[in-house]
PDB file of C-alpha atoms in Angstrom:
ATOM      1  CA  MET A   1       0.138  38.809   6.552  1.00  0.00           C
ATOM      2  CA  THR A   2       1.833  41.938   7.894  1.00  0.00           C
ATOM      3  CA  THR A   3       0.756  45.062   6.017  1.00  0.00           C
ATOM      4  CA  LEU A   4       3.087  47.907   5.040  1.00  0.00           C
ATOM      5  CA  ALA A   5       2.513  51.557   4.135  1.00  0.00           C
ATOM      6  CA  ILE A   6       5.151  53.506   2.224  1.00  0.00           C
ATOM      7  CA  ILE A   7       5.945  57.119   3.118  1.00  0.00           C
ATOM      8  CA  GLY A   8       7.164  59.112   0.122  1.00  0.00           C
ATOM      9  CA  ALA A   9       6.298  58.553  -3.548  1.00  0.00           C
ATOM     10  CA  SER A  10       9.921  58.429  -4.675  1.00  0.00           C
ATOM     11  CA  GLY A  11      12.409  56.430  -6.677  1.00  0.00           C
ATOM     12  CA  LEU A  12      13.601  54.852  -3.436  1.00  0.00           C
ATOM     13  CA  ALA A  13       9.992  53.835  -2.768  1.00  0.00           C
ATOM     14  CA  ARG A  14       9.875  52.019  -6.120  1.00  0.00           C
ATOM     15  CA  GLU A  15      13.091  50.190  -5.256  1.00  0.00           C
ATOM     16  CA  ALA A  16      11.862  49.250  -1.798  1.00  0.00           C
ATOM     17  CA  LEU A  17       8.517  48.076  -3.175  1.00  0.00           C
ATOM     18  CA  ALA A  18      10.218  45.885  -5.761  1.00  0.00           C
ATOM     19  CA  LEU A  19      12.205  44.240  -2.965  1.00  0.00           C
ATOM     20  CA  VAL A  20       9.214  43.871  -0.631  1.00  0.00           C
ATOM     21  CA  ARG A  21       7.178  42.226  -3.380  1.00  0.00           C
ATOM     22  CA  GLU A  22      10.006  39.883  -4.305  1.00  0.00           C
ATOM     23  CA  VAL A  23      10.546  38.727  -0.718  1.00  0.00           C
ATOM     24  CA  GLY A  24       6.820  38.394  -0.044  1.00  0.00           C
ATOM     25  CA  GLU A  25       6.877  38.743   3.748  1.00  0.00           C
ATOM     26  CA  LEU A  26       5.058  42.100   3.809  1.00  0.00           C
ATOM     27  CA  THR A  27       1.946  43.218   1.939  1.00  0.00           C
ATOM     28  CA  PRO A  28       2.119  46.830   0.666  1.00  0.00           C
ATOM     29  CA  VAL A  29      -1.256  48.557   1.010  1.00  0.00           C
ATOM     30  CA  GLY A  30      -0.679  52.204   0.156  1.00  0.00           C
ATOM     31  CA  VAL A  31       1.507  55.288  -0.059  1.00  0.00           C
ATOM     32  CA  PHE A  32       1.483  58.560   1.892  1.00  0.00           C
ATOM     33  CA  ASP A  33       2.978  61.712   0.376  1.00  0.00           C
ATOM     34  CA  ASP A  34       2.665  65.462   0.961  1.00  0.00           C
ATOM     35  CA  SER A  35       2.139  66.282  -2.724  1.00  0.00           C
ATOM     36  CA  ALA A  36      -1.521  67.254  -3.161  1.00  0.00           C
ATOM     37  CA  ALA A  37      -1.191  66.637  -6.904  1.00  0.00           C
ATOM     38  CA  ILE A  38      -0.971  62.867  -6.474  1.00  0.00           C
ATOM     39  CA  LEU A  39      -3.544  62.344  -3.706  1.00  0.00           C
ATOM     40  CA  GLY A  40      -5.805  59.480  -4.772  1.00  0.00           C
ATOM     41  CA  ALA A  41      -3.563  58.594  -7.705  1.00  0.00           C
ATOM     42  CA  ASP A  42      -1.839  55.288  -8.386  1.00  0.00           C
ATOM     43  CA  PHE A  43       1.827  54.936  -7.456  1.00  0.00           C
ATOM     44  CA  ASP A  44       3.489  51.714  -8.588  1.00  0.00           C
ATOM     45  CA  GLY A  45       0.216  49.830  -8.206  1.00  0.00           C
ATOM     46  CA  LEU A  46      -0.678  51.344  -4.830  1.00  0.00           C
ATOM     47  CA  PRO A  47      -3.128  54.134  -3.957  1.00  0.00           C
ATOM     48  CA  VAL A  48      -1.819  57.403  -2.550  1.00  0.00           C
ATOM     49  CA  LEU A  49      -3.913  57.510   0.621  1.00  0.00           C
ATOM     50  CA  GLY A  50      -3.030  60.853   2.184  1.00  0.00           C
ATOM     51  CA  THR A  51      -0.315  63.077   3.572  1.00  0.00           C
ATOM     52  CA  VAL A  52       2.719  61.971   5.541  1.00  0.00           C
ATOM     53  CA  ASP A  53       1.012  62.988   8.784  1.00  0.00           C
ATOM     54  CA  ASP A  54      -2.021  60.875   7.831  1.00  0.00           C
ATOM     55  CA  SER A  55       0.193  57.784   7.967  1.00  0.00           C
ATOM     56  CA  ALA A  56       0.256  58.057  11.760  1.00  0.00           C
ATOM     57  CA  SER A  57      -3.376  56.910  11.859  1.00  0.00           C
ATOM     58  CA  SER A  58      -3.019  54.343   9.079  1.00  0.00           C
ATOM     59  CA  THR A  59      -4.263  50.823   9.745  1.00  0.00           C
ATOM     60  CA  ALA A  60      -1.081  49.394   8.208  1.00  0.00           C
ATOM     61  CA  ASP A  61       0.952  47.323  10.636  1.00  0.00           C
ATOM     62  CA  LEU A  62       4.285  48.850   9.622  1.00  0.00           C
ATOM     63  CA  LEU A  63       5.578  52.015   7.954  1.00  0.00           C
ATOM     64  CA  LEU A  64       8.654  52.570   5.787  1.00  0.00           C
ATOM     65  CA  VAL A  65      10.053  56.054   5.107  1.00  0.00           C
ATOM     66  CA  CYS A  66      11.323  56.102   1.516  1.00  0.00           C
ATOM     67  CA  ILE A  67      12.731  59.609   1.143  1.00  0.00           C
ATOM     68  CA  GLY A  68      16.253  59.793  -0.283  1.00  0.00           C
ATOM     69  CA  SER A  69      17.505  62.676   1.867  1.00  0.00           C
ATOM     70  CA  GLY A  70      18.646  61.631   5.324  1.00  0.00           C
ATOM     71  CA  ALA A  71      17.710  65.034   6.731  1.00  0.00           C
ATOM     72  CA  SER A  72      14.199  64.664   5.319  1.00  0.00           C
ATOM     73  CA  ARG A  73      13.855  61.138   6.715  1.00  0.00           C
ATOM     74  CA  HIS A  74      14.981  62.478  10.089  1.00  0.00           C
ATOM     75  CA  GLY A  75      12.407  65.252   9.944  1.00  0.00           C
ATOM     76  CA  ILE A  76       9.561  62.920   8.955  1.00  0.00           C
ATOM     77  CA  VAL A  77      10.340  60.430  11.709  1.00  0.00           C
ATOM     78  CA  GLY A  78      10.412  63.324  14.180  1.00  0.00           C
ATOM     79  CA  ARG A  79       7.025  64.589  12.980  1.00  0.00           C
ATOM     80  CA  LEU A  80       5.458  61.148  13.190  1.00  0.00           C
ATOM     81  CA  GLY A  81       6.954  60.601  16.623  1.00  0.00           C
ATOM     82  CA  GLN A  82       5.125  63.710  17.812  1.00  0.00           C
ATOM     83  CA  LEU A  83       1.940  62.160  16.409  1.00  0.00           C
ATOM     84  CA  GLY A  84       2.479  59.024  18.460  1.00  0.00           C
ATOM     85  CA  VAL A  85       4.230  56.687  16.019  1.00  0.00           C
ATOM     86  CA  PRO A  86       6.656  54.509  18.023  1.00  0.00           C
ATOM     87  CA  GLY A  87      10.075  53.514  16.762  1.00  0.00           C
ATOM     88  CA  ASP A  88       9.149  49.854  16.520  1.00  0.00           C
ATOM     89  CA  ARG A  89       6.396  50.542  13.985  1.00  0.00           C
ATOM     90  CA  TYR A  90       8.929  50.948  11.184  1.00  0.00           C
ATOM     91  CA  ALA A  91       9.777  48.054   8.889  1.00  0.00           C
ATOM     92  CA  THR A  92      13.349  46.973   8.178  1.00  0.00           C
ATOM     93  CA  VAL A  93      13.804  45.830   4.565  1.00  0.00           C
ATOM     94  CA  ILE A  94      16.878  43.779   3.612  1.00  0.00           C
ATOM     95  CA  ASP A  95      17.511  42.137   0.246  1.00  0.00           C
ATOM     96  CA  PRO A  96      18.137  38.370   0.559  1.00  0.00           C
ATOM     97  CA  SER A  97      21.445  38.806  -1.295  1.00  0.00           C
ATOM     98  CA  VAL A  98      22.917  40.971   1.496  1.00  0.00           C
ATOM     99  CA  ARG A  99      25.921  39.274   3.123  1.00  0.00           C
ATOM    100  CA  ASN A 100      25.790  39.648   6.902  1.00  0.00           C
ATOM    101  CA  PRO A 101      27.483  36.493   8.197  1.00  0.00           C
ATOM    102  CA  ARG A 102      27.742  37.539  11.839  1.00  0.00           C
ATOM    103  CA  GLY A 103      24.252  38.978  12.076  1.00  0.00           C
ATOM    104  CA  CYS A 104      25.379  42.559  12.600  1.00  0.00           C
ATOM    105  CA  PRO A 105      22.521  44.732  13.919  1.00  0.00           C
ATOM    106  CA  VAL A 106      20.401  46.743  11.499  1.00  0.00           C
ATOM    107  CA  GLY A 107      18.077  49.375  12.968  1.00  0.00           C
ATOM    108  CA  ALA A 108      14.351  49.773  12.398  1.00  0.00           C
ATOM    109  CA  GLY A 109      13.362  51.596   9.230  1.00  0.00           C
ATOM    110  CA  SER A 110      16.594  50.791   7.381  1.00  0.00           C
ATOM    111  CA  ILE A 111      16.714  49.638   3.755  1.00  0.00           C
ATOM    112  CA  LEU A 112      19.577  47.479   2.422  1.00  0.00           C
ATOM    113  CA  LEU A 113      19.397  46.731  -1.301  1.00  0.00           C
ATOM    114  CA  ALA A 114      21.027  44.010  -3.401  1.00  0.00           C
ATOM    115  CA  ASN A 115      24.560  42.674  -2.942  1.00  0.00           C
ATOM    116  CA  VAL A 116      25.562  44.739   0.071  1.00  0.00           C
ATOM    117  CA  VAL A 117      28.472  43.074   1.892  1.00  0.00           C
ATOM    118  CA  ILE A 118      28.823  43.404   5.675  1.00  0.00           C
ATOM    119  CA  THR A 119      31.950  41.723   7.000  1.00  0.00           C
ATOM    120  CA  ALA A 120      32.003  41.725  10.828  1.00  0.00           C
ATOM    121  CA  TYR A 121      31.200  43.928  13.841  1.00  0.00           C
ATOM    122  CA  VAL A 122      29.338  46.517  11.789  1.00  0.00           C
ATOM    123  CA  LYS A 123      26.509  48.548  13.342  1.00  0.00           C
ATOM    124  CA  ILE A 124      23.739  50.081  11.246  1.00  0.00           C
ATOM    125  CA  GLY A 125      21.379  52.562  12.871  1.00  0.00           C
ATOM    126  CA  GLN A 126      17.745  53.414  12.225  1.00  0.00           C
ATOM    127  CA  HIS A 127      16.384  54.646   8.885  1.00  0.00           C
ATOM    128  CA  VAL A 128      19.698  54.080   7.102  1.00  0.00           C
ATOM    129  CA  VAL A 129      19.635  53.528   3.321  1.00  0.00           C
ATOM    130  CA  VAL A 130      22.344  51.368   1.733  1.00  0.00           C
ATOM    131  CA  MET A 131      22.100  51.101  -2.047  1.00  0.00           C
ATOM    132  CA  PRO A 132      23.323  48.102  -4.099  1.00  0.00           C
ATOM    133  CA  SER A 133      26.864  46.695  -3.974  1.00  0.00           C
ATOM    134  CA  CYS A 134      28.208  48.649  -0.996  1.00  0.00           C
ATOM    135  CA  VAL A 135      30.965  47.112   1.157  1.00  0.00           C
ATOM    136  CA  LEU A 136      30.936  47.750   4.917  1.00  0.00           C
ATOM    137  CA  THR A 137      34.130  46.510   6.541  1.00  0.00           C
ATOM    138  CA  HIS A 138      34.796  45.451  10.148  1.00  0.00           C
ATOM    139  CA  ASP A 139      34.060  47.803  13.059  1.00  0.00           C
ATOM    140  CA  THR A 140      32.313  50.348  10.863  1.00  0.00           C
ATOM    141  CA  GLU A 141      29.286  52.206  12.201  1.00  0.00           C
ATOM    142  CA  LEU A 142      26.502  53.869  10.228  1.00  0.00           C
ATOM    143  CA  ALA A 143      24.497  56.237  12.409  1.00  0.00           C
ATOM    144  CA  SER A 144      20.778  56.763  11.895  1.00  0.00           C
ATOM    145  CA  PHE A 145      19.536  58.486   8.713  1.00  0.00           C
ATOM    146  CA  ALA A 146      22.823  57.966   6.841  1.00  0.00           C
ATOM    147  CA  THR A 147      22.715  57.171   3.106  1.00  0.00           C
ATOM    148  CA  LEU A 148      25.224  55.183   1.054  1.00  0.00           C
ATOM    149  CA  ALA A 149      24.742  55.341  -2.716  1.00  0.00           C
ATOM    150  CA  SER A 150      25.598  52.376  -4.944  1.00  0.00           C
ATOM    151  CA  GLY A 151      29.108  50.952  -4.851  1.00  0.00           C
ATOM    152  CA  VAL A 152      30.416  52.747  -1.752  1.00  0.00           C
ATOM    153  CA  SER A 153      33.361  51.047  -0.012  1.00  0.00           C
ATOM    154  CA  LEU A 154      34.134  51.735   3.643  1.00  0.00           C
ATOM    155  CA  GLY A 155      37.407  50.682   5.253  1.00  0.00           C
ATOM    156  CA  GLY A 156      37.579  49.220   8.737  1.00  0.00           C
ATOM    157  CA  GLY A 157      36.563  51.377  11.681  1.00  0.00           C
ATOM    158  CA  VAL A 158      34.855  54.086   9.630  1.00  0.00           C
ATOM    159  CA  GLU A 159      32.196  56.222  11.333  1.00  0.00           C
ATOM    160  CA  ILE A 160      29.368  57.487   9.152  1.00  0.00           C
ATOM    161  CA  ARG A 161      27.468  59.911  11.326  1.00  0.00           C
ATOM    162  CA  THR A 162      23.826  60.961  11.448  1.00  0.00           C
ATOM    163  CA  GLY A 163      22.261  62.009   8.159  1.00  0.00           C
ATOM    164  CA  SER A 164      25.440  62.000   6.085  1.00  0.00           C
ATOM    165  CA  TYR A 165      25.423  61.065   2.388  1.00  0.00           C
ATOM    166  CA  ILE A 166      28.154  59.150   0.536  1.00  0.00           C
ATOM    167  CA  GLY A 167      27.898  59.303  -3.264  1.00  0.00           C
ATOM    168  CA  MET A 168      28.195  56.465  -5.775  1.00  0.00           C
ATOM    169  CA  ASN A 169      31.472  54.532  -5.869  1.00  0.00           C
ATOM    170  CA  ALA A 170      33.123  56.670  -3.201  1.00  0.00           C
ATOM    171  CA  SER A 171      35.687  55.082  -0.869  1.00  0.00           C
ATOM    172  CA  VAL A 172      36.545  55.995   2.717  1.00  0.00           C
ATOM    173  CA  PHE A 173      39.951  55.156   4.206  1.00  0.00           C
ATOM    174  CA  PRO A 174      39.971  53.088   7.426  1.00  0.00           C
ATOM    175  CA  ARG A 175      39.315  54.839  10.749  1.00  0.00           C
ATOM    176  CA  ARG A 176      37.997  58.022   9.179  1.00  0.00           C
ATOM    177  CA  SER A 177      34.732  59.754  10.063  1.00  0.00           C
ATOM    178  CA  ILE A 178      32.087  61.483   7.970  1.00  0.00           C
ATOM    179  CA  GLY A 179      30.374  64.135  10.087  1.00  0.00           C
ATOM    180  CA  GLU A 180      26.671  64.716  10.619  1.00  0.00           C
ATOM    181  CA  TYR A 181      24.841  65.710   7.421  1.00  0.00           C
ATOM    182  CA  ALA A 182      28.084  65.887   5.462  1.00  0.00           C
ATOM    183  CA  VAL A 183      28.119  64.988   1.751  1.00  0.00           C
ATOM    184  CA  VAL A 184      30.827  63.050  -0.101  1.00  0.00           C
ATOM    185  CA  GLY A 185      30.649  63.315  -3.897  1.00  0.00           C
ATOM    186  CA  MET A 186      30.501  60.274  -6.151  1.00  0.00           C
ATOM    187  CA  GLY A 187      33.794  58.613  -7.005  1.00  0.00           C
ATOM    188  CA  SER A 188      35.635  60.401  -4.203  1.00  0.00           C
ATOM    189  CA  VAL A 189      38.472  58.920  -2.155  1.00  0.00           C
ATOM    190  CA  VAL A 190      38.241  60.160   1.427  1.00  0.00           C
ATOM    191  CA  LEU A 191      41.585  60.126   3.257  1.00  0.00           C
ATOM    192  CA  GLU A 192      40.732  62.628   6.024  1.00  0.00           C
ATOM    193  CA  ASP A 193      37.875  63.151   8.463  1.00  0.00           C
ATOM    194  CA  VAL A 194      35.019  65.137   6.897  1.00  0.00           C
ATOM    195  CA  PRO A 195      33.553  67.722   9.331  1.00  0.00           C
ATOM    196  CA  PRO A 196      29.802  67.999   9.933  1.00  0.00           C
ATOM    197  CA  GLY A 197      27.767  69.724   7.252  1.00  0.00           C
ATOM    198  CA  GLU A 198      30.547  70.018   4.685  1.00  0.00           C
ATOM    199  CA  THR A 199      30.587  68.794   1.081  1.00  0.00           C
ATOM    200  CA  TRP A 200      33.773  67.063  -0.070  1.00  0.00           C
ATOM    201  CA  ALA A 201      34.649  65.554  -3.446  1.00  0.00           C
ATOM    202  CA  GLY A 202      37.594  64.478  -5.565  1.00  0.00           C
ATOM    203  CA  VAL A 203      40.599  62.166  -5.495  1.00  0.00           C
ATOM    204  CA  PRO A 204      41.700  62.721  -2.846  1.00  0.00           C
ATOM    205  CA  ALA A 205      38.540  64.359  -1.510  1.00  0.00           C
ATOM    206  CA  ARG A 206      38.749  68.060  -0.672  1.00  0.00           C
ATOM    207  CA  LEU A 207      36.330  70.620   0.757  1.00  0.00           C
ATOM    208  CA  LEU A 208      33.920  72.081  -1.793  1.00  0.00           C
ATOM    209  CA  ARG A 209      31.540  73.979   0.490  1.00  0.00           C
ATOM    210  CA  ALA A 210      29.981  74.141   3.917  1.00  0.00           C
ATOM    211  CA  ARG A 211      26.240  73.720   4.213  1.00  0.00           C
ATOM    212  CA  THR A 212      23.362  73.842   6.693  1.00  0.00           C
ATOM    213  CA  PHE A 213      22.812  70.404   8.175  1.00  0.00           C
ATOM    214  CA  GLU A 214      19.925  70.791  10.607  1.00  0.00           C
ATOM    215  CA  ALA A 215      17.322  68.072  10.094  1.00  0.00           C
ATOM    216  CA  SER A 216      14.254  69.156   8.141  1.00  0.00           C
ATOM    217  CA  ARG A 217      11.158  69.448  10.278  1.00  0.00           C
TER     218      ARG A 217
END
């Protein structure tokens, strides 16, 4: 049986673990987290074995980064890469209910939860998180480290760029782009391109503020 170590003692980790245990193809063996307060403690039935950097020398076959922030996931993967962790050591976790009839590619380290619908010619990068009941329409691309919260709907030809975050039940009009590390608030309707690093919200979505979008290291 292939063993799995979780990086990040988070709510997303609990969700991913529930899915991994239900599917039964991977055996979770432990958690790595940078909080000294939980070292050696129990997290969802698993021991907290050490820091994030310690995971690089773990005996687990595969790793899964379960940090909600795309920028933080990006930073952790960069750190572990410097410690010798290759890209193919990351697990890809997909709920059996996900609809992907044409076998659209999903990158290593990505997590797709229940009832996600992928129609056709969609590309999903590495370490992407797609929460339940999202709809990804034809010719859409999710770059690495992007996050879609529950119920997001993307029209055809949408580009979700590196590290961006789309809030619950937001919708993006066809052929629009969400820039690197941009944030779209929950329930928003995006009719225009959202520039990198900006936060937009509303119906229709409008600029709320600019923000720093460099990946955490």
